[in-house]
Amino acid sequence: MMSPRFLLLRSVASMSTRAFSRGPVSLQGKAPDMSEGNAHLLVSNVRNRLRQIVGASTNWRDHQQALADRLSLSSQLAASQEELPVRRMKDSYIEAHLPLGTDPKLREKYLNYHKGVRFGRILEDLDSLAVLICYSHTHDKALPRSPLSIVTALVDKIDMRKQIIHPDCDIKFTGHVTWVGKSSIEAKMHMFQYHEGAYTQVLDATFVMVARDPENKRAAFVNPLKPEGPEEEKLFQQGEVNKTRRVELSTASLLKVAPTDEERKIIHSLFLNTLDTKTVSFRSRVLPPNSVWMEDAKVKGLEICHPQERNIFNRIFGGFLMRKAYELGWANACSYGGCRPSLVAVDDILFQKPVEIGSLLLLSSQVCYTDGKYIQVRVHTEVLDPLTRQHNTTNVFHFTFVTDKDVPNIMPQSYGESMLYLDGKRHFNQTLKSQ
């Protein structure tokens, strides 16, 4: 069995070979609708538009006054959803452009070492766009500022439709609200890239946002949504299905209930495969061939949360958290498989608590399930209070990667690791089901 350090060194060598095997960046990915003179929303302007909607300051030193000013907006909140005007899906439709093929300077921000696109940056853009879509649904243009604080509750699903994202081709995002509850909003987004004379779809994303009061302390009502036509009815009903599925998954969580009979048999079979037949002891465990103990398949990181990464409500930007979690999870999968992995899906990202500026953010990535060429990675983030030494979970991320060769089998040892294994298997099966 090769050591994790050797696997990492081998993966770096593989990355170096691939990085320099590609040709030079071309400028053939310029989309006609991004030519100079066309009026459209740029991704780089999305956050500026959000600041205008909520009245946020661009200067960190003014954030306390900006928060105090928002307190006066509480009187503008609706007492019930019935008070708010009904919206249509087209009211929230947004198209945003990322001119990677047109703007070489912008391309540098998104370019990775392998002459591809940093997917963590795409996650940041999707998060900002989802918030703007929801404000487009709820904002009363007669008001100078929106009294709502709209934040990300979870990323329900991101499915990759294309593995390669070209760094020198223009990108277009589209999206709109597809379902609403009393205070929650589902936004669906699509990403396209202009390549070889046409736009092709790269990914589909479903985010769930929640509306809060100006202090971000309690739920606030959002405008009801009226679907128009069979296609919109289908989208709205899918939102209801998604909500029901999330409730069912939460109810069946392994943190709440025992594994199913089939899952118990799987864990027992894994246990039997690791027993030392020479000693016939429950305590003596042997690693099977082409396998890695789960304890040896983790990567950890730490981030100091600076004001530069704040959102419009002066907490750490959710897209930044997603980018850091994705990059750590990618590194974990890369070192585990010994080659560069490709993202298949992002599944069920929970935003349990906001991350305050100045926090120490601890990230822990764990390979929790493998199947042939697939690697399921779970990234857990928590904030550490250095004074009290208390840890509070803020997010849990699930990523599915695929490599170009079979990877070693991941093997749990403890009962807790066995639950991580089953949870990873559930997320992996859900991903394959939706492909």
Short mmCIF file of C-alpha atoms in Angstrom, two decimals:
data_model
loop_
_atom_site.label_atom_id
_atom_site.label_comp_id
_atom_site.label_asym_id
_atom_site.label_seq_id
_atom_site.Cartn_x
_atom_site.Cartn_y
_atom_site.Cartn_z
CA MET A 1 0.00 0.00 0.00
CA MET A 2 1.44 3.35 -1.03
CA SER A 3 1.70 6.04 1.64
CA PRO A 4 -0.53 9.14 1.43
CA ARG A 5 2.62 11.26 0.99
CA PHE A 6 3.72 9.20 -2.04
CA LEU A 7 0.24 9.45 -3.52
CA LEU A 8 0.33 13.22 -3.11
CA LEU A 9 3.76 13.49 -4.76
CA ARG A 10 2.60 11.29 -7.61
CA SER A 11 -0.52 13.42 -8.08
CA VAL A 12 1.57 16.59 -8.22
CA ALA A 13 3.75 15.04 -10.91
CA SER A 14 0.66 14.03 -12.86
CA MET A 15 -0.75 17.55 -12.56
CA SER A 16 2.48 19.08 -13.80
CA THR A 17 2.48 16.85 -16.89
CA ARG A 18 -1.11 17.69 -17.74
CA ALA A 19 -0.74 21.37 -17.02
CA PHE A 20 1.94 21.88 -19.61
CA SER A 21 0.52 19.49 -22.17
CA ARG A 22 -2.23 21.93 -23.07
CA GLY A 23 -1.80 24.50 -25.76
CA PRO A 24 -1.79 28.27 -25.29
CA VAL A 25 -4.95 30.08 -24.30
CA SER A 26 -6.88 31.22 -27.39
CA LEU A 27 -9.33 34.05 -27.85
CA GLN A 28 -11.87 32.17 -29.96
CA GLY A 29 -14.48 32.01 -27.21
CA LYS A 30 -15.85 35.53 -27.58
CA ALA A 31 -19.63 35.42 -27.62
CA PRO A 32 -21.44 37.89 -29.94
CA ASP A 33 -23.76 39.01 -27.14
CA MET A 34 -20.74 40.10 -25.06
CA SER A 35 -19.27 42.37 -27.69
CA GLU A 36 -18.55 45.98 -26.79
CA GLY A 37 -21.66 48.15 -26.75
CA ASN A 38 -24.11 45.45 -25.68
CA ALA A 39 -25.89 46.32 -22.44
CA HIS A 40 -25.96 43.37 -20.02
CA LEU A 41 -25.32 42.58 -16.37
CA LEU A 42 -21.77 41.50 -15.64
CA VAL A 43 -21.07 39.02 -12.85
CA SER A 44 -18.58 41.52 -11.42
CA ASN A 45 -21.44 44.00 -10.90
CA VAL A 46 -23.83 41.61 -9.12
CA ARG A 47 -22.55 42.36 -5.64
CA ASN A 48 -22.61 46.11 -6.31
CA ARG A 49 -26.25 45.84 -7.28
CA LEU A 50 -26.94 43.90 -4.08
CA ARG A 51 -25.30 46.65 -2.02
CA GLN A 52 -27.60 49.20 -3.67
CA ILE A 53 -30.69 47.12 -2.90
CA VAL A 54 -29.95 46.76 0.82
CA GLY A 55 -28.05 50.02 1.31
CA ALA A 56 -24.78 48.37 2.32
CA SER A 57 -21.57 50.36 2.47
CA THR A 58 -18.47 49.38 0.52
CA ASN A 59 -16.26 50.62 3.39
CA TRP A 60 -15.67 48.32 6.34
CA ARG A 61 -15.38 51.27 8.73
CA ASP A 62 -18.99 52.23 7.95
CA HIS A 63 -20.53 48.81 8.60
CA GLN A 64 -21.75 49.56 12.12
CA GLN A 65 -23.61 52.66 10.94
CA ALA A 66 -25.03 50.75 7.96
CA LEU A 67 -26.39 48.06 10.30
CA ALA A 68 -27.91 50.68 12.58
CA ASP A 69 -29.59 52.35 9.61
CA ARG A 70 -31.19 49.05 8.59
CA LEU A 71 -32.93 48.69 11.95
CA SER A 72 -35.39 51.40 10.94
CA LEU A 73 -36.57 49.25 8.02
CA SER A 74 -38.35 46.74 10.27
CA SER A 75 -41.56 48.76 10.02
CA GLN A 76 -41.65 48.05 6.28
CA LEU A 77 -41.89 44.26 6.74
CA ALA A 78 -45.19 42.62 5.80
CA ALA A 79 -47.29 41.25 8.65
CA SER A 80 -48.46 38.38 6.43
CA GLN A 81 -47.70 36.94 3.01
CA GLU A 82 -51.16 37.98 1.80
CA GLU A 83 -50.13 41.63 2.05
CA LEU A 84 -47.44 41.20 -0.59
CA PRO A 85 -48.07 41.35 -4.35
CA VAL A 86 -47.96 38.10 -6.30
CA ARG A 87 -44.89 37.68 -8.53
CA ARG A 88 -44.31 35.69 -11.69
CA MET A 89 -41.23 33.66 -12.55
CA LYS A 90 -40.23 36.07 -15.27
CA ASP A 91 -40.17 38.92 -12.73
CA SER A 92 -37.04 37.43 -11.17
CA TYR A 93 -35.33 36.26 -14.37
CA ILE A 94 -31.70 37.40 -14.54
CA GLU A 95 -28.97 36.91 -17.11
CA ALA A 96 -25.42 37.65 -16.05
CA HIS A 97 -22.27 37.48 -18.17
CA LEU A 98 -18.74 36.43 -17.30
CA PRO A 99 -16.57 37.56 -20.24
CA LEU A 100 -13.57 35.27 -19.81
CA GLY A 101 -12.97 35.22 -23.56
CA THR A 102 -13.40 38.96 -23.92
CA ASP A 103 -11.59 40.25 -20.82
CA PRO A 104 -8.02 38.86 -20.39
CA LYS A 105 -7.57 40.68 -17.06
CA LEU A 106 -10.69 39.05 -15.60
CA ARG A 107 -9.48 35.68 -16.88
CA GLU A 108 -6.50 35.81 -14.52
CA LYS A 109 -8.84 35.71 -11.52
CA TYR A 110 -10.48 32.51 -12.73
CA LEU A 111 -7.51 30.71 -14.26
CA ASN A 112 -6.05 27.77 -12.33
CA TYR A 113 -2.61 26.21 -12.56
CA HIS A 114 -3.82 23.57 -15.02
CA LYS A 115 -5.06 26.25 -17.44
CA GLY A 116 -8.66 25.50 -16.49
CA VAL A 117 -11.26 27.48 -14.57
CA ARG A 118 -11.27 27.65 -10.78
CA PHE A 119 -14.63 26.11 -9.94
CA GLY A 120 -14.52 27.68 -6.50
CA ARG A 121 -14.89 31.07 -8.21
CA ILE A 122 -17.95 29.77 -10.06
CA LEU A 123 -19.47 28.76 -6.72
CA GLU A 124 -18.97 32.32 -5.46
CA ASP A 125 -20.70 33.73 -8.53
CA LEU A 126 -23.63 31.32 -8.21
CA ASP A 127 -24.17 32.28 -4.58
CA SER A 128 -24.22 36.02 -5.34
CA LEU A 129 -26.50 35.51 -8.32
CA ALA A 130 -28.95 33.43 -6.28
CA VAL A 131 -29.29 36.26 -3.76
CA LEU A 132 -29.88 38.82 -6.52
CA ILE A 133 -32.52 36.60 -8.13
CA CYS A 134 -34.39 36.41 -4.84
CA TYR A 135 -34.22 40.17 -4.34
CA SER A 136 -35.57 40.60 -7.87
CA HIS A 137 -38.57 38.55 -6.70
CA THR A 138 -39.15 40.39 -3.43
CA HIS A 139 -37.90 43.96 -3.86
CA ASP A 140 -40.44 46.78 -3.96
CA LYS A 141 -38.93 49.32 -6.34
CA ALA A 142 -40.92 52.07 -4.63
CA LEU A 143 -38.68 51.57 -1.57
CA PRO A 144 -35.13 52.94 -1.68
CA ARG A 145 -33.86 49.92 0.27
CA SER A 146 -35.16 46.41 0.84
CA PRO A 147 -36.01 45.61 4.48
CA LEU A 148 -35.27 41.90 3.87
CA SER A 149 -32.02 40.17 4.64
CA ILE A 150 -31.85 37.28 2.16
CA VAL A 151 -29.22 34.66 2.93
CA THR A 152 -28.31 31.21 1.64
CA ALA A 153 -29.95 28.35 3.57
CA LEU A 154 -28.61 25.48 1.49
CA VAL A 155 -27.35 24.43 -1.89
CA ASP A 156 -29.79 21.70 -2.83
CA LYS A 157 -27.91 20.47 -5.88
CA ILE A 158 -25.34 21.40 -8.50
CA ASP A 159 -25.13 18.94 -11.40
CA MET A 160 -22.31 19.17 -13.90
CA ARG A 161 -23.44 18.72 -17.51
CA LYS A 162 -19.95 19.22 -18.91
CA GLN A 163 -16.62 18.38 -17.27
CA ILE A 164 -14.44 20.89 -19.13
CA ILE A 165 -14.81 24.64 -18.52
CA HIS A 166 -12.61 26.60 -20.93
CA PRO A 167 -10.72 29.56 -19.41
CA ASP A 168 -10.78 31.58 -22.65
CA CYS A 169 -14.47 31.31 -23.52
CA ASP A 170 -17.28 33.62 -22.39
CA ILE A 171 -19.78 32.33 -19.79
CA LYS A 172 -23.42 33.20 -19.31
CA PHE A 173 -25.55 32.55 -16.21
CA THR A 174 -29.36 32.55 -16.27
CA GLY A 175 -31.81 31.94 -13.45
CA HIS A 176 -35.07 32.79 -11.75
CA VAL A 177 -37.23 31.87 -8.75
CA THR A 178 -39.03 28.53 -9.21
CA TRP A 179 -40.72 28.00 -5.83
CA VAL A 180 -41.49 29.93 -2.63
CA GLY A 181 -42.72 29.08 0.83
CA LYS A 182 -43.63 31.57 3.54
CA SER A 183 -40.08 32.83 4.03
CA SER A 184 -38.00 30.53 1.82
CA ILE A 185 -37.23 30.82 -1.89
CA GLU A 186 -35.86 28.30 -4.36
CA ALA A 187 -33.78 29.68 -7.23
CA LYS A 188 -32.67 27.62 -10.19
CA MET A 189 -29.68 28.70 -12.26
CA HIS A 190 -27.97 27.46 -15.41
CA MET A 191 -24.48 28.12 -16.65
CA PHE A 192 -23.57 28.13 -20.35
CA GLN A 193 -20.24 28.61 -22.12
CA TYR A 194 -19.70 29.93 -25.63
CA HIS A 195 -17.44 27.49 -27.47
CA GLU A 196 -17.01 26.70 -31.15
CA GLY A 197 -19.67 29.14 -32.23
CA ALA A 198 -22.48 28.20 -29.82
CA TYR A 199 -23.49 28.15 -26.16
CA THR A 200 -23.43 24.74 -24.44
CA GLN A 201 -24.79 23.99 -20.99
CA VAL A 202 -22.20 23.45 -18.27
CA LEU A 203 -24.22 23.03 -15.07
CA ASP A 204 -27.60 23.28 -13.34
CA ALA A 205 -27.83 24.63 -9.80
CA THR A 206 -30.63 24.81 -7.24
CA PHE A 207 -30.22 27.09 -4.22
CA VAL A 208 -32.63 27.63 -1.33
CA MET A 209 -32.56 31.05 0.28
CA VAL A 210 -34.36 32.40 3.34
CA ALA A 211 -35.65 35.90 4.04
CA ARG A 212 -34.94 37.43 7.44
CA ASP A 213 -35.67 40.75 9.11
CA PRO A 214 -33.21 43.69 8.81
CA GLU A 215 -31.26 42.39 11.83
CA ASN A 216 -31.15 38.86 10.37
CA LYS A 217 -32.72 37.49 13.57
CA ARG A 218 -36.15 36.19 12.57
CA ALA A 219 -37.97 34.98 9.48
CA ALA A 220 -39.75 37.44 7.19
CA PHE A 221 -42.49 36.87 4.62
CA VAL A 222 -41.73 36.82 0.90
CA ASN A 223 -43.96 37.48 -2.10
CA PRO A 224 -46.08 34.54 -3.27
CA LEU A 225 -45.31 33.05 -6.69
CA LYS A 226 -47.85 32.34 -9.42
CA PRO A 227 -46.74 29.86 -12.10
CA GLU A 228 -47.93 30.57 -15.64
CA GLY A 229 -48.32 27.68 -18.06
CA PRO A 230 -47.52 23.93 -17.82
CA GLU A 231 -43.74 24.39 -17.83
CA GLU A 232 -43.77 26.76 -14.87
CA GLU A 233 -46.28 24.56 -13.04
CA LYS A 234 -43.86 21.68 -13.45
CA LEU A 235 -41.00 23.75 -12.03
CA PHE A 236 -43.12 24.83 -9.07
CA GLN A 237 -44.23 21.25 -8.35
CA GLN A 238 -40.61 20.13 -8.51
CA GLY A 239 -39.91 22.71 -5.81
CA GLU A 240 -42.56 21.05 -3.64
CA VAL A 241 -40.98 17.65 -4.33
CA ASN A 242 -37.57 19.02 -3.39
CA LYS A 243 -38.92 20.36 -0.11
CA THR A 244 -40.54 17.02 0.74
CA ARG A 245 -37.33 15.16 -0.14
CA ARG A 246 -35.28 17.41 2.13
CA VAL A 247 -37.67 16.81 5.02
CA GLU A 248 -37.52 13.04 4.46
CA LEU A 249 -33.73 13.03 4.29
CA SER A 250 -33.52 15.06 7.48
CA THR A 251 -35.91 12.70 9.24
CA ALA A 252 -33.90 9.66 8.13
CA SER A 253 -30.54 11.21 9.05
CA LEU A 254 -28.08 8.81 10.66
CA LEU A 255 -27.63 11.43 13.36
CA LYS A 256 -31.25 10.73 14.36
CA VAL A 257 -32.15 7.15 13.46
CA ALA A 258 -30.37 3.82 13.10
CA PRO A 259 -29.21 2.54 9.70
CA THR A 260 -31.56 0.38 7.65
CA ASP A 261 -31.25 -3.42 7.68
CA GLU A 262 -29.44 -3.35 4.34
CA GLU A 263 -27.03 -0.69 5.58
CA ARG A 264 -26.30 -2.69 8.74
CA LYS A 265 -25.40 -5.69 6.58
CA ILE A 266 -23.02 -3.53 4.54
CA ILE A 267 -21.21 -2.31 7.65
CA HIS A 268 -20.98 -5.81 9.09
CA SER A 269 -19.56 -7.11 5.80
CA LEU A 270 -16.91 -4.38 5.84
CA PHE A 271 -16.08 -5.30 9.43
CA LEU A 272 -15.67 -8.99 8.57
CA ASN A 273 -13.39 -8.13 5.64
CA THR A 274 -11.00 -6.36 8.01
CA LEU A 275 -10.76 -9.05 10.70
CA ASP A 276 -7.44 -10.79 11.21
CA THR A 277 -8.22 -14.46 10.55
CA LYS A 278 -5.06 -15.53 12.39
CA THR A 279 -6.11 -14.11 15.76
CA VAL A 280 -9.90 -14.48 15.52
CA SER A 281 -10.25 -11.31 17.62
CA PHE A 282 -12.75 -8.49 17.38
CA ARG A 283 -10.00 -5.98 18.12
CA SER A 284 -7.42 -7.12 15.59
CA ARG A 285 -8.09 -5.41 12.26
CA VAL A 286 -6.23 -5.84 8.99
CA LEU A 287 -6.46 -3.50 6.02
CA PRO A 288 -7.62 -5.40 2.90
CA PRO A 289 -5.62 -5.06 -0.34
CA ASN A 290 -6.15 -1.88 -2.39
CA SER A 291 -7.79 -0.14 0.55
CA VAL A 292 -7.20 2.91 2.76
CA TRP A 293 -8.34 3.44 6.33
CA MET A 294 -10.73 6.35 6.58
CA GLU A 295 -8.52 7.90 9.24
CA ASP A 296 -5.75 8.22 6.63
CA ALA A 297 -7.96 9.90 4.03
CA LYS A 298 -8.56 13.36 5.46
CA VAL A 299 -7.17 16.86 4.93
CA LYS A 300 -7.59 19.83 7.25
CA GLY A 301 -7.28 23.58 6.85
CA LEU A 302 -7.78 26.85 8.71
CA GLU A 303 -8.92 30.28 7.55
CA ILE A 304 -8.79 33.57 9.41
CA CYS A 305 -11.97 35.38 8.33
CA HIS A 306 -10.97 38.89 7.28
CA PRO A 307 -13.35 41.78 6.41
CA GLN A 308 -12.36 41.48 2.73
CA GLU A 309 -14.50 38.33 2.48
CA ARG A 310 -17.65 39.85 4.01
CA ASN A 311 -21.08 39.81 2.42
CA ILE A 312 -23.54 42.71 2.19
CA PHE A 313 -24.64 42.01 5.79
CA ASN A 314 -21.08 42.09 7.15
CA ARG A 315 -20.72 38.41 7.77
CA ILE A 316 -18.47 36.05 5.84
CA PHE A 317 -19.69 35.58 2.27
CA GLY A 318 -21.25 32.13 1.75
CA GLY A 319 -19.61 31.83 -1.67
CA PHE A 320 -16.20 32.25 -0.04
CA LEU A 321 -16.98 29.37 2.33
CA MET A 322 -18.05 27.21 -0.60
CA ARG A 323 -14.89 28.04 -2.53
CA LYS A 324 -12.62 27.15 0.37
CA ALA A 325 -14.52 23.94 1.11
CA TYR A 326 -14.48 22.89 -2.55
CA GLU A 327 -10.75 23.53 -2.95
CA LEU A 328 -9.97 21.53 0.20
CA GLY A 329 -12.28 18.71 -0.91
CA TRP A 330 -10.68 18.70 -4.37
CA ALA A 331 -7.20 18.48 -2.82
CA ASN A 332 -8.41 15.61 -0.62
CA ALA A 333 -9.78 13.69 -3.62
CA CYS A 334 -6.66 14.47 -5.65
CA SER A 335 -4.24 13.16 -3.03
CA TYR A 336 -6.43 10.12 -2.38
CA GLY A 337 -6.83 9.07 -6.01
CA GLY A 338 -3.33 10.05 -7.09
CA CYS A 339 -4.63 11.99 -10.10
CA ARG A 340 -6.69 15.07 -10.92
CA PRO A 341 -10.38 14.49 -10.17
CA SER A 342 -13.32 16.07 -11.99
CA LEU A 343 -16.39 17.34 -10.18
CA VAL A 344 -19.60 15.43 -10.83
CA ALA A 345 -21.98 17.12 -8.40
CA VAL A 346 -22.31 19.30 -5.32
CA ASP A 347 -25.01 18.01 -3.03
CA ASP A 348 -26.87 19.26 0.03
CA ILE A 349 -24.66 22.07 1.37
CA LEU A 350 -26.09 23.17 4.69
CA PHE A 351 -25.57 26.68 6.08
CA GLN A 352 -26.31 26.10 9.75
CA LYS A 353 -24.83 29.26 11.27
CA PRO A 354 -23.36 32.48 9.89
CA VAL A 355 -19.61 32.96 10.17
CA GLU A 356 -18.66 36.22 11.84
CA ILE A 357 -15.77 38.38 10.66
CA GLY A 358 -12.66 37.66 12.70
CA SER A 359 -13.58 34.01 13.28
CA LEU A 360 -11.10 31.16 13.11
CA LEU A 361 -12.66 28.80 10.58
CA LEU A 362 -11.58 25.16 10.78
CA LEU A 363 -12.18 22.99 7.71
CA SER A 364 -11.96 19.19 7.72
CA SER A 365 -12.27 17.17 4.51
CA GLN A 366 -12.88 13.43 4.60
CA VAL A 367 -13.11 10.83 1.86
CA CYS A 368 -16.14 8.94 3.14
CA TYR A 369 -17.15 6.66 0.25
CA THR A 370 -15.63 5.27 -2.94
CA ASP A 371 -17.03 3.29 -5.83
CA GLY A 372 -14.76 2.41 -8.74
CA LYS A 373 -13.58 5.72 -10.17
CA TYR A 374 -15.83 7.82 -7.91
CA ILE A 375 -14.80 9.58 -4.69
CA GLN A 376 -17.36 11.01 -2.28
CA VAL A 377 -15.96 13.79 -0.07
CA ARG A 378 -17.52 15.42 2.98
CA VAL A 379 -16.18 18.77 4.21
CA HIS A 380 -17.14 19.92 7.68
CA THR A 381 -16.51 23.52 8.77
CA GLU A 382 -16.69 25.00 12.23
CA VAL A 383 -15.71 28.19 13.98
CA LEU A 384 -13.41 28.13 16.97
CA ASP A 385 -13.72 30.69 19.74
CA PRO A 386 -10.10 31.02 20.93
CA LEU A 387 -11.21 32.41 24.29
CA THR A 388 -13.74 29.74 25.28
CA ARG A 389 -12.25 26.96 23.08
CA GLN A 390 -15.76 26.14 21.91
CA HIS A 391 -16.38 24.71 18.43
CA ASN A 392 -19.62 25.43 16.55
CA THR A 393 -20.48 23.76 13.24
CA THR A 394 -21.33 26.24 10.50
CA ASN A 395 -21.48 24.20 7.30
CA VAL A 396 -21.41 20.68 5.88
CA PHE A 397 -20.49 20.18 2.22
CA HIS A 398 -20.83 17.10 0.01
CA PHE A 399 -18.85 16.73 -3.23
CA THR A 400 -18.82 13.87 -5.73
CA PHE A 401 -15.66 13.53 -7.85
CA VAL A 402 -14.66 11.13 -10.62
CA THR A 403 -11.15 10.18 -11.76
CA ASP A 404 -9.81 8.48 -14.88
CA LYS A 405 -8.92 5.28 -13.02
CA ASP A 406 -10.21 3.12 -10.19
CA VAL A 407 -9.31 4.37 -6.72
CA PRO A 408 -8.60 2.41 -3.52
CA ASN A 409 -11.55 1.35 -1.39
CA ILE A 410 -12.17 3.47 1.69
CA MET A 411 -12.50 1.42 4.89
CA PRO A 412 -14.10 2.62 8.15
CA GLN A 413 -12.89 1.30 11.48
CA SER A 414 -15.02 2.90 14.20
CA TYR A 415 -18.81 3.08 14.40
CA GLY A 416 -18.68 6.83 13.77
CA GLU A 417 -16.65 6.27 10.60
CA SER A 418 -19.13 3.62 9.53
CA MET A 419 -21.93 6.19 9.79
CA LEU A 420 -19.86 8.60 7.68
CA TYR A 421 -19.43 5.82 5.14
CA LEU A 422 -23.18 5.17 4.95
CA ASP A 423 -23.97 8.89 4.76
CA GLY A 424 -21.49 9.24 1.91
CA LYS A 425 -23.05 6.25 0.15
CA ARG A 426 -26.49 7.84 0.44
CA HIS A 427 -25.29 11.10 -1.10
CA PHE A 428 -23.46 9.23 -3.84
CA ASN A 429 -26.52 7.16 -4.73
CA GLN A 430 -28.65 10.30 -4.79
CA THR A 431 -26.18 11.92 -7.16
CA LEU A 432 -26.18 8.98 -9.56
CA LYS A 433 -29.98 8.88 -9.43
CA SER A 434 -30.24 12.48 -10.61
CA GLN A 435 -27.69 12.18 -13.43
#
